[in-house]
């Protein structure tokens, strides 16, 4: 790495990867400790843990936490959400677990959904919304299964429910009237947001300037090296404001421009301390990564840093798949060395490797043993309840 006067700090790609892996806490054995307290610590550090209902193998939110908390138990997440209430569900770039203490950065989005409803800019009928809210107020938390008097309607997309109450619950959730107080598989329990958290109202929305600072600090904490795109992923309207904020921090010498060798002209920045920190010798730790893991979900960034182009092929015709239906990239040390198409056969109590694709020409024999050991541990985690 080098820096001449007036030029960006230049990083070889291997060091840039290690800075990102360190920020993601994928270079330590148990970076957040163990037990229930590890869940809010991990969610707060990462900023979000994405939720998805696909269960070809364990659902992604459990896998993401298991990857960073070796002793992770699903009950610990339920405790954080339903008992301790240190995490809550809402949309980041997708539905995710978020730190409850950060809720004020999401209440502006809730307000926007309420305005859509009040302006008639939604297909949800107000009487359906009043029905579900009244039922929760009167009878307490409920699931969609508890509502059995709906007159079914046609679906408006493939994954929609035919129950009008489902649409009303979804809108009430995004509008901040209710929250998901418990999740069992894909079954969600809804409760009034204020009653769940024991307060009179949701926090006031943070000003936009504070939200931009929050998003940038979150990216710096969990990415180490950031770009405008990575700091407000899938949030294009915020990009001009994010760029202005980064430029102001550069002027205050809080951020340093970074050039990653072989990564083209895309601009990156980092805190000086992140660039100057001594890195311990890389250990060949093995992680089987969910396609929704924070390291993987930003596909262009992953490709830029790791020279690996992840393909989510679940919706690709079988004849056109390269890596398999539900492929998992495998991280060994600071390289993605293989892609495994995995499936859990719950009837036979087995984790199946449908396809194993090597991605490099490294020492495959020793790495295969490391990966197989990781797969055995992952299988035990998959099947324990």
XYZ file of C-alpha atoms in Angstrom:
385
model
C 0.000 0.000 0.000
C 1.237 3.502 -0.708
C 0.205 7.124 -0.801
C 1.794 10.067 -2.562
C 0.855 13.665 -1.817
C -2.543 14.534 -3.255
C -3.315 10.985 -4.399
C -5.613 8.333 -2.915
C -4.284 5.766 -0.499
C -3.549 2.705 -2.669
C -4.400 -0.742 -1.367
C -3.622 -4.102 -2.890
C -6.829 -6.067 -3.192
C -5.842 -8.704 -0.614
C -5.462 -6.052 2.102
C -8.718 -4.374 1.089
C -10.438 -7.740 1.498
C -8.939 -8.235 4.936
C -10.101 -4.802 6.083
C -13.652 -5.637 4.951
C -13.554 -9.093 6.548
C -12.339 -7.556 9.791
C -15.167 -5.041 9.703
C -17.627 -7.906 9.125
C -16.054 -9.791 12.046
C -15.386 -12.804 9.850
C -11.747 -13.022 10.924
C -12.440 -13.905 14.584
C -13.723 -17.048 16.243
C -16.471 -15.532 18.394
C -16.348 -11.757 17.925
C -19.627 -11.083 19.736
C -19.199 -13.618 22.509
C -21.804 -16.260 23.200
C -25.283 -16.535 24.633
C -28.318 -14.264 24.241
C -26.315 -11.048 24.614
C -24.407 -11.828 21.397
C -27.499 -11.261 19.241
C -28.031 -7.519 19.834
C -24.248 -7.003 19.740
C -24.017 -8.617 16.289
C -27.084 -6.841 14.884
C -25.859 -3.476 16.191
C -22.393 -3.924 14.719
C -23.600 -5.137 11.315
C -26.457 -2.609 11.249
C -28.963 -5.146 9.975
C -29.452 -8.886 9.516
C -31.550 -9.641 6.448
C -34.629 -11.864 6.738
C -35.787 -14.241 4.027
C -38.319 -17.058 4.077
C -36.440 -19.488 1.772
C -35.614 -22.620 3.772
C -33.813 -24.904 1.322
C -31.291 -24.815 4.134
C -31.627 -22.839 7.370
C -33.233 -19.442 6.847
C -30.711 -16.732 6.119
C -31.094 -14.663 9.309
C -30.195 -17.691 11.416
C -27.273 -18.568 9.131
C -25.885 -15.014 9.176
C -25.877 -14.998 12.979
C -24.492 -18.551 13.206
C -21.613 -17.507 10.942
C -20.511 -14.911 13.505
C -21.730 -16.585 16.716
C -20.532 -20.214 16.774
C -22.745 -21.040 19.789
C -25.814 -19.360 18.254
C -29.226 -20.676 19.252
C -32.469 -19.702 17.519
C -34.095 -19.104 20.897
C -31.584 -16.325 21.508
C -32.966 -14.392 18.537
C -36.520 -14.987 19.745
C -35.500 -13.658 23.148
C -33.926 -10.543 21.627
C -37.050 -9.845 19.559
C -39.871 -10.891 21.875
C -38.551 -10.626 25.447
C -35.598 -8.249 25.642
C -36.904 -6.282 22.617
C -33.398 -5.188 21.652
C -34.063 -5.903 17.956
C -37.073 -5.222 15.762
C -38.118 -6.008 12.212
C -38.354 -3.382 9.529
C -37.061 -2.684 6.055
C -33.426 -1.695 5.543
C -32.719 -2.421 1.852
C -34.904 -5.490 2.497
C -36.787 -6.809 5.519
C -34.265 -7.193 8.327
C -33.620 -7.376 12.037
C -32.479 -3.947 13.217
C -31.282 -2.533 16.565
C -34.260 -1.160 18.485
C -32.170 1.789 19.616
C -31.916 2.837 15.937
C -35.678 2.902 15.321
C -35.795 6.685 14.871
C -33.847 6.315 11.628
C -36.738 4.263 10.214
C -39.777 6.161 11.511
C -39.627 8.621 8.589
C -40.289 5.661 6.278
C -43.180 4.627 8.535
C -44.622 8.133 8.274
C -44.355 7.956 4.482
C -46.465 4.793 4.412
C -49.103 6.445 6.606
C -49.260 9.365 4.197
C -49.763 6.962 1.280
C -52.715 5.438 3.098
C -54.232 8.791 4.019
C -53.799 9.984 0.435
C -55.561 6.941 -0.976
C -52.357 5.764 -2.690
C -52.754 2.117 -1.704
C -55.043 -0.773 -2.612
C -55.725 -1.510 1.075
C -59.251 -0.516 2.072
C -59.491 1.547 5.243
C -62.196 -0.699 6.650
C -59.839 -3.703 6.410
C -57.118 -1.740 8.171
C -59.528 -0.665 10.922
C -60.671 -4.283 11.309
C -57.216 -5.723 11.986
C -56.105 -2.864 14.216
C -59.305 -3.048 16.242
C -58.897 -6.798 16.697
C -55.294 -6.427 17.921
C -56.243 -3.572 20.287
C -59.106 -5.563 21.766
C -57.777 -9.133 21.797
C -53.998 -8.721 21.781
C -51.286 -9.945 19.439
C -52.349 -12.197 16.574
C -51.133 -14.036 13.506
C -52.742 -14.103 10.077
C -53.973 -17.623 10.873
C -56.080 -16.190 13.690
C -58.183 -14.262 11.152
C -60.658 -16.692 9.632
C -63.499 -14.451 8.466
C -61.912 -12.833 5.398
C -63.663 -12.832 2.034
C -60.854 -14.009 -0.238
C -59.738 -11.879 -3.197
C -57.534 -12.454 -6.240
C -53.780 -12.243 -5.712
C -52.039 -9.102 -6.975
C -48.720 -10.951 -7.357
C -47.436 -14.512 -7.116
C -46.418 -14.433 -3.441
C -49.385 -12.441 -2.184
C -52.082 -13.752 0.132
C -55.727 -13.876 -0.904
C -56.710 -12.557 2.526
C -57.411 -8.786 2.590
C -56.259 -8.874 6.219
C -52.757 -9.850 5.108
C -52.484 -6.721 2.979
C -53.853 -4.616 5.820
C -51.401 -6.127 8.314
C -48.519 -5.534 5.918
C -49.452 -1.871 5.455
C -50.006 -1.360 9.190
C -46.570 -2.888 9.788
C -44.792 -0.615 7.310
C -46.767 2.373 8.609
C -45.470 1.715 12.115
C -48.875 1.025 13.706
C -47.926 -2.578 14.511
C -44.715 -4.540 14.798
C -43.761 -8.199 14.465
C -43.443 -9.253 18.073
C -42.519 -12.862 17.336
C -41.531 -14.946 14.325
C -41.872 -18.731 14.190
C -40.580 -19.911 10.834
C -42.521 -17.726 8.402
C -45.448 -17.235 10.804
C -45.432 -13.685 12.154
C -47.186 -12.490 15.287
C -48.344 -8.866 15.114
C -48.709 -6.530 18.084
C -49.301 -2.799 18.414
C -45.860 -1.227 18.123
C -46.270 1.075 21.122
C -47.728 -1.672 23.322
C -44.956 -4.082 22.404
C -42.232 -1.612 23.355
C -44.153 -0.210 26.331
C -44.240 3.426 25.268
C -46.776 6.003 24.186
C -45.515 6.502 20.634
C -42.714 5.647 18.237
C -39.575 7.816 18.355
C -39.646 11.024 16.329
C -38.005 10.606 12.899
C -34.351 11.576 12.808
C -33.538 14.583 10.584
C -32.195 13.625 7.161
C -28.724 14.921 8.040
C -28.576 12.592 11.057
C -29.857 9.675 8.984
C -27.118 10.181 6.402
C -24.488 10.258 9.163
C -26.027 7.101 10.648
C -25.885 5.269 7.310
C -22.293 6.336 6.648
C -21.121 5.392 10.142
C -22.897 2.035 9.819
C -21.111 1.375 6.528
C -17.721 2.423 7.900
C -18.202 0.161 10.923
C -19.299 -2.924 8.969
C -17.469 -2.397 5.647
C -14.241 -0.673 6.651
C -13.854 0.710 3.138
C -16.935 2.381 1.678
C -18.312 3.836 -1.537
C -21.375 6.011 -2.078
C -23.209 2.917 -3.352
C -22.300 0.723 -0.381
C -23.227 3.444 2.119
C -26.798 3.805 0.814
C -27.349 0.474 -0.915
C -30.542 0.411 -3.034
C -31.345 3.927 -1.797
C -30.529 6.016 -4.862
C -32.299 9.245 -3.734
C -29.805 9.553 -0.875
C -26.672 9.272 -3.049
C -26.181 13.041 -3.684
C -26.508 13.798 0.029
C -24.180 10.901 0.898
C -21.524 12.199 -1.490
C -21.708 15.689 0.061
C -21.364 14.183 3.537
C -18.319 12.135 2.505
C -16.713 15.211 0.951
C -17.263 17.179 4.166
C -15.599 14.426 6.186
C -12.650 14.389 3.796
C -12.202 18.125 4.344
C -12.167 17.490 8.101
C -9.591 14.717 7.516
C -11.962 12.119 8.989
C -11.923 10.084 5.758
C -9.186 9.261 3.263
C -9.749 8.488 -0.441
C -8.776 4.902 -1.276
C -7.780 3.338 -4.591
C -8.024 -0.462 -4.716
C -5.570 -1.964 -7.167
C -7.281 -3.596 -10.109
C -10.708 -2.318 -9.057
C -11.174 0.342 -11.725
C -12.218 3.960 -11.182
C -14.918 3.470 -8.523
C -14.221 5.794 -5.597
C -13.779 4.457 -2.079
C -13.010 5.990 1.298
C -11.962 4.797 4.741
C -11.098 6.165 8.139
C -7.313 6.705 8.427
C -7.172 4.405 11.462
C -8.622 1.529 9.411
C -5.863 1.918 6.834
C -3.038 2.294 9.340
C -4.056 -0.567 11.616
C -1.725 -3.549 11.731
C -3.434 -6.742 10.592
C -2.748 -10.016 12.347
C -1.564 -12.913 10.158
C -4.538 -14.280 8.228
C -5.981 -17.470 9.698
C -7.627 -19.943 7.339
C -11.048 -19.727 8.973
C -13.873 -21.243 6.953
C -17.289 -19.655 6.550
C -20.176 -20.995 4.468
C -21.978 -17.803 3.532
C -25.662 -17.236 2.934
C -26.423 -15.486 -0.394
C -28.079 -12.832 1.828
C -25.037 -12.386 4.091
C -23.888 -8.742 4.373
C -20.630 -9.779 2.702
C -22.457 -11.264 -0.290
C -25.646 -9.264 -0.795
C -23.953 -6.302 -2.522
C -23.004 -8.345 -5.578
C -20.964 -5.676 -7.421
C -18.917 -4.908 -4.327
C -18.305 -8.617 -3.703
C -17.076 -9.031 -7.283
C -14.854 -5.967 -6.990
C -13.120 -7.127 -3.800
C -13.089 -10.917 -4.279
C -13.162 -11.411 -8.077
C -16.162 -13.669 -7.521
C -19.464 -12.981 -9.259
C -22.208 -14.519 -7.154
C -25.239 -15.831 -9.045
C -28.519 -16.426 -7.230
C -29.858 -19.183 -9.437
C -33.001 -20.289 -7.594
C -35.088 -18.535 -10.239
C -32.856 -19.511 -13.179
C -33.976 -22.451 -15.377
C -32.071 -25.579 -14.383
C -30.328 -25.908 -17.753
C -28.873 -22.414 -17.384
C -27.535 -22.767 -13.852
C -23.798 -22.681 -13.366
C -23.376 -23.232 -9.623
C -26.739 -24.700 -8.589
C -30.147 -23.863 -7.175
C -29.151 -22.374 -3.792
C -25.418 -21.864 -3.973
C -23.342 -20.789 -0.972
C -19.938 -19.147 -1.466
C -17.230 -20.593 0.797
C -14.736 -18.221 2.387
C -11.380 -19.693 3.424
C -9.110 -17.104 4.987
C -9.582 -14.038 2.813
C -10.502 -15.832 -0.409
C -13.738 -17.260 -1.781
C -12.485 -20.614 -2.980
C -15.604 -22.656 -3.729
C -19.343 -22.476 -4.354
C -21.558 -25.180 -2.836
C -25.155 -25.883 -3.799
C -26.619 -27.099 -0.505
C -29.942 -28.586 0.520
C -31.158 -29.872 3.873
C -32.954 -33.208 3.701
C -34.904 -32.927 6.941
C -36.576 -36.328 6.579
C -33.196 -38.096 6.370
C -31.473 -35.630 8.748
C -28.756 -34.838 6.216
C -27.165 -31.742 4.703
C -26.718 -32.549 1.017
C -24.023 -31.112 -1.220
C -25.801 -31.052 -4.575
C -22.847 -29.521 -6.425
C -19.299 -28.505 -5.431
C -17.559 -25.973 -7.681
C -13.952 -24.960 -7.058
C -13.248 -21.328 -7.933
C -9.451 -21.203 -7.689
C -6.369 -23.375 -8.097
C -5.190 -23.260 -4.483
C -4.285 -26.243 -2.266
C -7.527 -28.136 -2.717
C -6.746 -31.198 -0.625
C -6.124 -29.272 2.605
C -8.948 -26.838 1.892
C -11.384 -29.646 1.153
C -10.748 -31.079 4.619
C -11.334 -27.651 6.223
C -14.552 -27.155 4.254
C -15.831 -30.648 5.052
C -15.254 -29.996 8.763
C -17.215 -26.737 8.447
C -19.994 -28.581 6.620
C -20.289 -31.124 9.436
C -20.627 -28.303 11.966
C -23.168 -26.568 9.728
C -25.136 -29.813 9.372
C -25.384 -30.161 13.140
C -26.592 -26.583 13.393
C -29.127 -27.165 10.608
C -30.729 -30.137 12.304
C -30.630 -29.215 15.982
C -33.770 -27.697 17.481
